[in-house]
mmCIF file of C-alpha atoms and ligand atoms in Angstrom:
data_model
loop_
_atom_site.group_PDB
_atom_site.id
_atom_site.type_symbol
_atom_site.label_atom_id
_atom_site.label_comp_id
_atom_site.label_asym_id
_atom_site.label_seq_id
_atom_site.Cartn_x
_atom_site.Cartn_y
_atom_site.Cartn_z
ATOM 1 C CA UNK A 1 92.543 81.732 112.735
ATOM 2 C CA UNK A 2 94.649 84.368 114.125
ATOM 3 C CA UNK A 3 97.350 85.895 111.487
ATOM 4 C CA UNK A 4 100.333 88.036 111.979
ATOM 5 C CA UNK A 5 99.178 91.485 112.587
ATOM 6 C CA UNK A 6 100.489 94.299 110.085
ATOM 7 C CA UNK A 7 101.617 97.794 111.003
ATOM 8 C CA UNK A 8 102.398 99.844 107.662
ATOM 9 C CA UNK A 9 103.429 102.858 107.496
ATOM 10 C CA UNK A 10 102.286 105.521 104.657
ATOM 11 C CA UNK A 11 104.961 108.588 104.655
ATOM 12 C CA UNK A 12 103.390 110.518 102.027
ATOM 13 C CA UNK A 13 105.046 113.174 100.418
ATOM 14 C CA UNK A 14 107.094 113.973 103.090
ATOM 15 C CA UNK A 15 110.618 113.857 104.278
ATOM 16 C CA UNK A 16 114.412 114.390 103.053
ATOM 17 C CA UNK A 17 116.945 111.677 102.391
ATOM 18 C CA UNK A 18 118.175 113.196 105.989
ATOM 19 C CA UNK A 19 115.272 112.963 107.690
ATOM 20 C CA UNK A 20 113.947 109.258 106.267
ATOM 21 C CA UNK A 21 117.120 107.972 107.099
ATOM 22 C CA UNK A 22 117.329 109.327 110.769
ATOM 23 C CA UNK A 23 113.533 108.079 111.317
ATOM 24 C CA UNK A 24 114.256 104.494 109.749
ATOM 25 C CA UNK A 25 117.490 104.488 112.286
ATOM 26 C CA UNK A 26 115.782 105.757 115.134
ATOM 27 C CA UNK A 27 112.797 103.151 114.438
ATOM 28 C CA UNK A 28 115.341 99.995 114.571
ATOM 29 C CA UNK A 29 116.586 101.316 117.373
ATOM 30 C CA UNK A 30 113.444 101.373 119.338
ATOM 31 C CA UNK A 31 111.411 98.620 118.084
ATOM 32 C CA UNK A 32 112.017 95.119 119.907
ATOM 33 C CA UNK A 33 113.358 92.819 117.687
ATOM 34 C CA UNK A 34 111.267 89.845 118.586
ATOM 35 C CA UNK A 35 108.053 91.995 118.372
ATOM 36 C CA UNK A 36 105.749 89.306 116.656
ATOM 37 C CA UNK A 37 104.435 92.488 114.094
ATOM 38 C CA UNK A 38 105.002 92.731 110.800
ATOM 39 C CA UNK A 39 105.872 96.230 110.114
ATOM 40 C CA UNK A 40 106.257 97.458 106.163
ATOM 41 C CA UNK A 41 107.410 101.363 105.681
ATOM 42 C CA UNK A 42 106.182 103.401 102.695
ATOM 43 C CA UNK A 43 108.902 105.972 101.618
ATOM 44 C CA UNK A 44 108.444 108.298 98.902
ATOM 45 C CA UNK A 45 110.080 106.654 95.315
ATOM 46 C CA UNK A 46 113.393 108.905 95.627
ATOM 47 C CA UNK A 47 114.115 107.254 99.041
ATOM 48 C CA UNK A 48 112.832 103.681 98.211
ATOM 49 C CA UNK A 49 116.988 102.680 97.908
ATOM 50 C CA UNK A 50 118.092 104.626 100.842
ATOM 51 C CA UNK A 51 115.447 102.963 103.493
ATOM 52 C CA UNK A 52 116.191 99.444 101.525
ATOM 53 C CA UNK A 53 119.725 99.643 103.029
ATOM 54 C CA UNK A 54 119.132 100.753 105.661
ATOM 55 C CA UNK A 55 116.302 98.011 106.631
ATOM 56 C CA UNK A 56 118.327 95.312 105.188
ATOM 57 C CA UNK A 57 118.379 92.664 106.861
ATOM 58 C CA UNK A 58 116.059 93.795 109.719
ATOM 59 C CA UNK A 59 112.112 92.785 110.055
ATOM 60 C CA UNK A 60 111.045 95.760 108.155
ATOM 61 C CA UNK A 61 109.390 95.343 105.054
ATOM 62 C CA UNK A 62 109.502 98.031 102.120
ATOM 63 C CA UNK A 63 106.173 99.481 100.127
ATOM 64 C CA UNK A 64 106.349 101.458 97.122
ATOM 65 C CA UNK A 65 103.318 103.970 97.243
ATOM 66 C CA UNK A 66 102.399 103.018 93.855
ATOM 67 C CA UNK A 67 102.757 101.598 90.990
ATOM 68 C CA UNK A 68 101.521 102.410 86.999
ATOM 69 C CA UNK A 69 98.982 100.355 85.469
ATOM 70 C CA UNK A 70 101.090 99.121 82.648
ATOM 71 C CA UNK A 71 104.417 96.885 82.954
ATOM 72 C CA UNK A 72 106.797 99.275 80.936
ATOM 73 C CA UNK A 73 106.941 101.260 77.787
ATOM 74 C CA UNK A 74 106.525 105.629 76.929
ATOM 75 C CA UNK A 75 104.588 106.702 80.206
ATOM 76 C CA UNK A 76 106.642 110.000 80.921
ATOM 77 C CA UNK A 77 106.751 110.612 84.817
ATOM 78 C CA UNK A 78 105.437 106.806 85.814
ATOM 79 C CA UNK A 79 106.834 103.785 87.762
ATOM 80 C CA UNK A 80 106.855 100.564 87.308
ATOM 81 C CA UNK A 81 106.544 97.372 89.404
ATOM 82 C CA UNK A 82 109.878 96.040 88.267
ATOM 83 C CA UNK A 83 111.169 99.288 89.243
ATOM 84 C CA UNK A 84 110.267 99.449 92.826
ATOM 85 C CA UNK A 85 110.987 95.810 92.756
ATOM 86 C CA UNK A 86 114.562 96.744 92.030
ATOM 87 C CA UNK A 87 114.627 99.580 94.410
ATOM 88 C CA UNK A 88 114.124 96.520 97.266
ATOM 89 C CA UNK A 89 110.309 96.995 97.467
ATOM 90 C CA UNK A 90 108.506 93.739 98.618
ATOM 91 C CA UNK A 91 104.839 95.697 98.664
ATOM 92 C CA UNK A 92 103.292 98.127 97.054
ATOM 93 C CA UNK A 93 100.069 100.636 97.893
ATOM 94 C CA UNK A 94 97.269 100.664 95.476
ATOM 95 C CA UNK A 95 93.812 102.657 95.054
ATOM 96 C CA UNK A 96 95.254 105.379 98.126
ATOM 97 C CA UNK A 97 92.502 107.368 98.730
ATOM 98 C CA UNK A 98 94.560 110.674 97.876
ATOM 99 C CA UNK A 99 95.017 108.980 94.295
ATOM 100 C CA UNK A 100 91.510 108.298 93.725
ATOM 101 C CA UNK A 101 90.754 112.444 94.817
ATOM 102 C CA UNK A 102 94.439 113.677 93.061
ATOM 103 C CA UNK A 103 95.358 112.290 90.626
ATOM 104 C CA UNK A 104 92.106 110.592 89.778
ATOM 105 C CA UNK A 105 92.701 107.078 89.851
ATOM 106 C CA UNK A 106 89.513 104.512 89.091
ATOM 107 C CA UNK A 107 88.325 101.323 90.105
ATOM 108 C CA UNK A 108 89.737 99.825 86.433
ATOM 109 C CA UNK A 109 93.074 101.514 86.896
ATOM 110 C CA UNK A 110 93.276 100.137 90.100
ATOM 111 C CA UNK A 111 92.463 96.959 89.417
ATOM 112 C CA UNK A 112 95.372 96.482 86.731
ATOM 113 C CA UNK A 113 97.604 97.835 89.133
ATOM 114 C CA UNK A 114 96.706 94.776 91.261
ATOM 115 C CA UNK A 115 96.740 92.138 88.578
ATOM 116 C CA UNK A 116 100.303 93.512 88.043
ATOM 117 C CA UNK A 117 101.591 93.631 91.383
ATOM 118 C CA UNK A 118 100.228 90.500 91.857
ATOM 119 C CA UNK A 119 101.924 88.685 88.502
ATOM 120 C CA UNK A 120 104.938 90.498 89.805
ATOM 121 C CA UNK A 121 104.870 88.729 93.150
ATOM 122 C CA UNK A 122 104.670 92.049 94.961
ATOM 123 C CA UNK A 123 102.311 92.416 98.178
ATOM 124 C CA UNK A 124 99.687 94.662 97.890
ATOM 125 C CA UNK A 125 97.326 96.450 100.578
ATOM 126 C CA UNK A 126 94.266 97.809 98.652
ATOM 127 C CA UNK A 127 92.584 101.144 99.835
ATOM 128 C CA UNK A 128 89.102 101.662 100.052
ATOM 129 C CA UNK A 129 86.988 103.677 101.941
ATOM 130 C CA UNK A 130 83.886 106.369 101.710
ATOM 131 C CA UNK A 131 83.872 110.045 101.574
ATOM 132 C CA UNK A 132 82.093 112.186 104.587
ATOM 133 C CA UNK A 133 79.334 112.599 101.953
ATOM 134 C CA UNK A 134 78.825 108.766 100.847
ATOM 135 C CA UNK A 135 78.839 108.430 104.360
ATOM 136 C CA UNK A 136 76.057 110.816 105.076
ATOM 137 C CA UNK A 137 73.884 109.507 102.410
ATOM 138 C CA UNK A 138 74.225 106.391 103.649
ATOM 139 C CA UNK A 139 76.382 104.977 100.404
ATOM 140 C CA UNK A 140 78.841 103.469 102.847
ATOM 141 C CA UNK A 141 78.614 99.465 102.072
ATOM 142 C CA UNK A 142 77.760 100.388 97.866
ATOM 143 C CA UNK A 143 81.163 102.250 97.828
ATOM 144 C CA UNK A 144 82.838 99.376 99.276
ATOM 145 C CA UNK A 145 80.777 96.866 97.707
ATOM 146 C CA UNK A 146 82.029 97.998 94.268
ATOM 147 C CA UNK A 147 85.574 99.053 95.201
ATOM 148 C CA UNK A 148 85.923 95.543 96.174
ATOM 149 C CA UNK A 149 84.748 93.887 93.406
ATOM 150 C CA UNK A 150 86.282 96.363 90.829
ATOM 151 C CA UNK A 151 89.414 96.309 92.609
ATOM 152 C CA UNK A 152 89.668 92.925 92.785
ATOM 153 C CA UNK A 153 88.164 91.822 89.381
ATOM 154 C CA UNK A 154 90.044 88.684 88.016
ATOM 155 C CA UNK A 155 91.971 88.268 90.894
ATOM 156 C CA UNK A 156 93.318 84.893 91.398
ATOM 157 C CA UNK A 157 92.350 83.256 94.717
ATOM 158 C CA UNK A 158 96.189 81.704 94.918
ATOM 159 C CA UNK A 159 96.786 85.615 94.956
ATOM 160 C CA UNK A 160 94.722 86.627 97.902
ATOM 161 C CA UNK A 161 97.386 85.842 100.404
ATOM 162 C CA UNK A 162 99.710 88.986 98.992
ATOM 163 C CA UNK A 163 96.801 90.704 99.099
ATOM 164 C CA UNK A 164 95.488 93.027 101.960
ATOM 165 C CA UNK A 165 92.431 95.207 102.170
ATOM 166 C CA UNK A 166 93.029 98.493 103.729
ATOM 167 C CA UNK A 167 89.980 100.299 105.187
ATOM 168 C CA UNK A 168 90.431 104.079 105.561
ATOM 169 C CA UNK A 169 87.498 106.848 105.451
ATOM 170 C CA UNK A 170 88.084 109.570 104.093
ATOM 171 C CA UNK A 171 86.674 112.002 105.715
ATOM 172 C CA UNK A 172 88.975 110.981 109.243
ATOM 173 C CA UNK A 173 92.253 110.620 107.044
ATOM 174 C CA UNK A 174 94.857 113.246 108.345
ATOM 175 C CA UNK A 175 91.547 114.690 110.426
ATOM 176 C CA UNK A 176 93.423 113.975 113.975
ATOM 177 C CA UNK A 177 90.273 111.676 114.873
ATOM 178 C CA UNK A 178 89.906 107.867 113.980
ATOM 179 C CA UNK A 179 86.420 106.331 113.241
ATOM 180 C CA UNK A 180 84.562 104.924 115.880
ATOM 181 C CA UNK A 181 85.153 101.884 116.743
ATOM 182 C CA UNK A 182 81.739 100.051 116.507
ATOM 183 C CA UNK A 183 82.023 101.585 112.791
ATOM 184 C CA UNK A 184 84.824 100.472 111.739
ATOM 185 C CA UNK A 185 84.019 96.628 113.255
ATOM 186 C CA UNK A 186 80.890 97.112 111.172
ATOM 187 C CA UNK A 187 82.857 97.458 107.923
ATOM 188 C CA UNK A 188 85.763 95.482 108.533
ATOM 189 C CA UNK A 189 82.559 92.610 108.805
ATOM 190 C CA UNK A 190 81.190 93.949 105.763
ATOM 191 C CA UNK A 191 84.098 93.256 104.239
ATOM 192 C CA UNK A 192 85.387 90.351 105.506
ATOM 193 C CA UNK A 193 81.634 88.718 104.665
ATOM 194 C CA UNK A 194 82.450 90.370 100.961
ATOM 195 C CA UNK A 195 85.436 88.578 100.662
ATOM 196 C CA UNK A 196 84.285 85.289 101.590
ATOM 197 C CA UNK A 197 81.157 85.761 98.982
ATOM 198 C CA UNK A 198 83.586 86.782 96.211
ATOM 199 C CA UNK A 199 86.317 84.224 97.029
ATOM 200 C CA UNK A 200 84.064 80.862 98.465
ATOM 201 C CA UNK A 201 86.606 79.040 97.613
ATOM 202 C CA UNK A 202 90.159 80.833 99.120
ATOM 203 C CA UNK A 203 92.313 78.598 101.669
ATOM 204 C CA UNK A 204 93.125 82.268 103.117
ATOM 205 C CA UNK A 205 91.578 85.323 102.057
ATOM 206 C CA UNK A 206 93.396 89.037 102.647
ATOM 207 C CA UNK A 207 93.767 90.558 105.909
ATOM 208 C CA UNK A 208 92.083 93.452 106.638
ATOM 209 C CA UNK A 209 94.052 95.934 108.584
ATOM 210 C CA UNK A 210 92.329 99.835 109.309
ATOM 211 C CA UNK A 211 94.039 103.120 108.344
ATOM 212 C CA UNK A 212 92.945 107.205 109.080
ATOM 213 C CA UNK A 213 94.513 108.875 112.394
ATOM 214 C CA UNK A 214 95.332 106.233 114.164
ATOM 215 C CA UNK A 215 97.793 107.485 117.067
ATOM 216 C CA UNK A 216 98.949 105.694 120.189
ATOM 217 C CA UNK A 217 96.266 106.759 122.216
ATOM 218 C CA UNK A 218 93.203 105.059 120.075
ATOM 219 C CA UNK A 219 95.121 102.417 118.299
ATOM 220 C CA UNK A 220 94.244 99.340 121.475
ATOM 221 C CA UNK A 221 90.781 100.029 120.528
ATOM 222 C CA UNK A 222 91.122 99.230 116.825
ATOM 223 C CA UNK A 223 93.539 96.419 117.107
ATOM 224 C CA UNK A 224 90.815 94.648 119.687
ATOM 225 C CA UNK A 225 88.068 94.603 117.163
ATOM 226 C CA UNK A 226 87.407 91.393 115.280
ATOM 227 C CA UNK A 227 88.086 91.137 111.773
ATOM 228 C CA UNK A 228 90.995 93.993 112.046
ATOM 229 C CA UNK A 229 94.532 92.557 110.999
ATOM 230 C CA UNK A 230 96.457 95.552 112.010
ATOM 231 C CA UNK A 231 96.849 99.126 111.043
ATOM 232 C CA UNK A 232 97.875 101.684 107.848
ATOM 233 C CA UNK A 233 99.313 104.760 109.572
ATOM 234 C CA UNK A 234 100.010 108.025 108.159
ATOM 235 C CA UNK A 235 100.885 111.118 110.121
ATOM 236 C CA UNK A 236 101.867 109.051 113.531
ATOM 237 C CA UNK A 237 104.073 107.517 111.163
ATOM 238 C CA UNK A 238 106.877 110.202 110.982
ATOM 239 C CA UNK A 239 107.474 110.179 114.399
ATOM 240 C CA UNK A 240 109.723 107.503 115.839
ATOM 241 C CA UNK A 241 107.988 107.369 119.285
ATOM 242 C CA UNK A 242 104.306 107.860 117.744
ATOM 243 C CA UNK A 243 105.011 105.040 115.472
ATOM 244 C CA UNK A 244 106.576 102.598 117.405
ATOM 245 C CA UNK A 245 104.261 102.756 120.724
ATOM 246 C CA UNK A 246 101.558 102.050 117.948
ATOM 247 C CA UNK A 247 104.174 99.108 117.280
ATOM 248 C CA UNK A 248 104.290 98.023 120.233
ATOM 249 C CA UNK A 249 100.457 97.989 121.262
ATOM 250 C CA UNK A 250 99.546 96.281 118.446
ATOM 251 C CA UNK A 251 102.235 93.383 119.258
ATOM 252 C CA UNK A 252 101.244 93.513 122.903
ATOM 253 C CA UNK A 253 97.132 92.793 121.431
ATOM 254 C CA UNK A 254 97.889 89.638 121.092
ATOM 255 C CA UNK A 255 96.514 86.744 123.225
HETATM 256 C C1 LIG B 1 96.761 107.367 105.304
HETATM 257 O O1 LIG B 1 96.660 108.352 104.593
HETATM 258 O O2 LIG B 1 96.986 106.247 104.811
HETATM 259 C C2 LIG B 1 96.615 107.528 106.756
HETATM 260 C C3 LIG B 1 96.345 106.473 107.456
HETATM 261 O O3 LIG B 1 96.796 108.789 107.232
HETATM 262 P P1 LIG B 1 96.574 109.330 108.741
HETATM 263 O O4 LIG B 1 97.042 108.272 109.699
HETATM 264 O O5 LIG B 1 97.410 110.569 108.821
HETATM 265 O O6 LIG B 1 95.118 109.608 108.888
#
């Protein structure tokens, strides 16, 4: 079956309200408007209501880089998924690799986050990926293996279609140099045979789209492979022509 690929955008911490709005302008600008993509932008929380305007009523989708793992109440400094819901956000990220290292996110906190972005009707791309040195001890498929299931532990198969798996290494995030493409088709496999183990029964299980420096240049490579559903971009995201060349490729893969 071939689904609607998916360009998403991370920002980061980066940006100013001037420079997220100019970006977001120039983007809409550029893109074609019958570019069969869908493309979702990830603003920092202060600018979640700034880019919501300005994308209203365009084909870009709005992310909230998180969520907390609780639906309201004293959590000092947290946001909720009504919140970003009533900011305009339509996804959310969850399990970002940077949270896991940062601000030390687990597997359990990860997977409430889910459960409640998911009873919230939000759409949700789950990160996984391994570190250079689960790599190089060849931990690769248990890492993913048990984000998976962790992540995705009491997970409704009704909820798998607002669900998508992002795969991003670590060790090439922000590094200037994707993975290789024969390793990354071996895990997207990996995990598209882990989803169809866990979920036997799912009418449509969660795309799987890849993510760590993915920049015009490599991203027809990537978007070829089987089992990859599009593409979580970070750095090349900030830059209108970056971004939207990586746009356009992707809606261009198509047969
Ligand atoms: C990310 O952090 O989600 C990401 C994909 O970053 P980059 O493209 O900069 O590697």
């Amino acid at each position: 079956m071939t689904r609607k690929k998916l360009v998403f955008a991370n920002w980061k911490m980066n940006l100013n309200s001037d420079s997220a709005s100019q970006l977001v302008k120039d983007i809409l600008l550029t893109i074609n408007k019958d570019i069969d993509v869908e493309i979702v932008i990830a603003p920092p929380f202060p600018y979640l209501n700034l880019v919501s305007k300005l994308i209203e009523g365009t084909k870009i989708d709005l992310a909230s880089q998180n969520i907390f793992h609780e639906e309201n109440g004293p959590y000092t400094g947290e946001v909720s998924a009504q919140m970003v819901i009533d900011m305009g956000s339509s996804w959310v990220m969850i399990g970002h690799s940077e949270r896991r290292q940062h601000l030390l996110e687990t597997n359990s906190m990860i997977n409430k986050k889910l459960i409640i972005s998911s009873s919230n009707n939000l759409n949700a791309i789950l990160c996984v990926g391994e570190t250079y040195d689960e790599r190089r001890q060849d931990k690769i498929f248990p890492t993913i293996s048990d984000q998976l299931k962790r992540g995705l532990s009491e997970i409704r198969k009704e909820d798998l279609s607002n669900i998508v798996i992002g795969y991003e290494p670590v060790w090439v995030i922000g590094s200037g140099k994707s993975a290789k493409p024969k390793d990354i088709l071996e895990v997207h496999n990996f995990i598209h045979e882990m989803l169809v183990s866990l979920f036997p029964k799912a009418e449509e299980l969660p795309r799987i789209v890849y993510g760590g420096s993915v920049n015009s240049e490599n991203i027809e490579s990537i978007i070829s492979l089987e089992n990859v559903d599009g593409v979580l971009v970070g750095n090349a995201a900030l830059d209108c022509k970056k971004f939207c060349d990586i746009v356009m490729k992707v809606g261009g893969s198509h047969d």
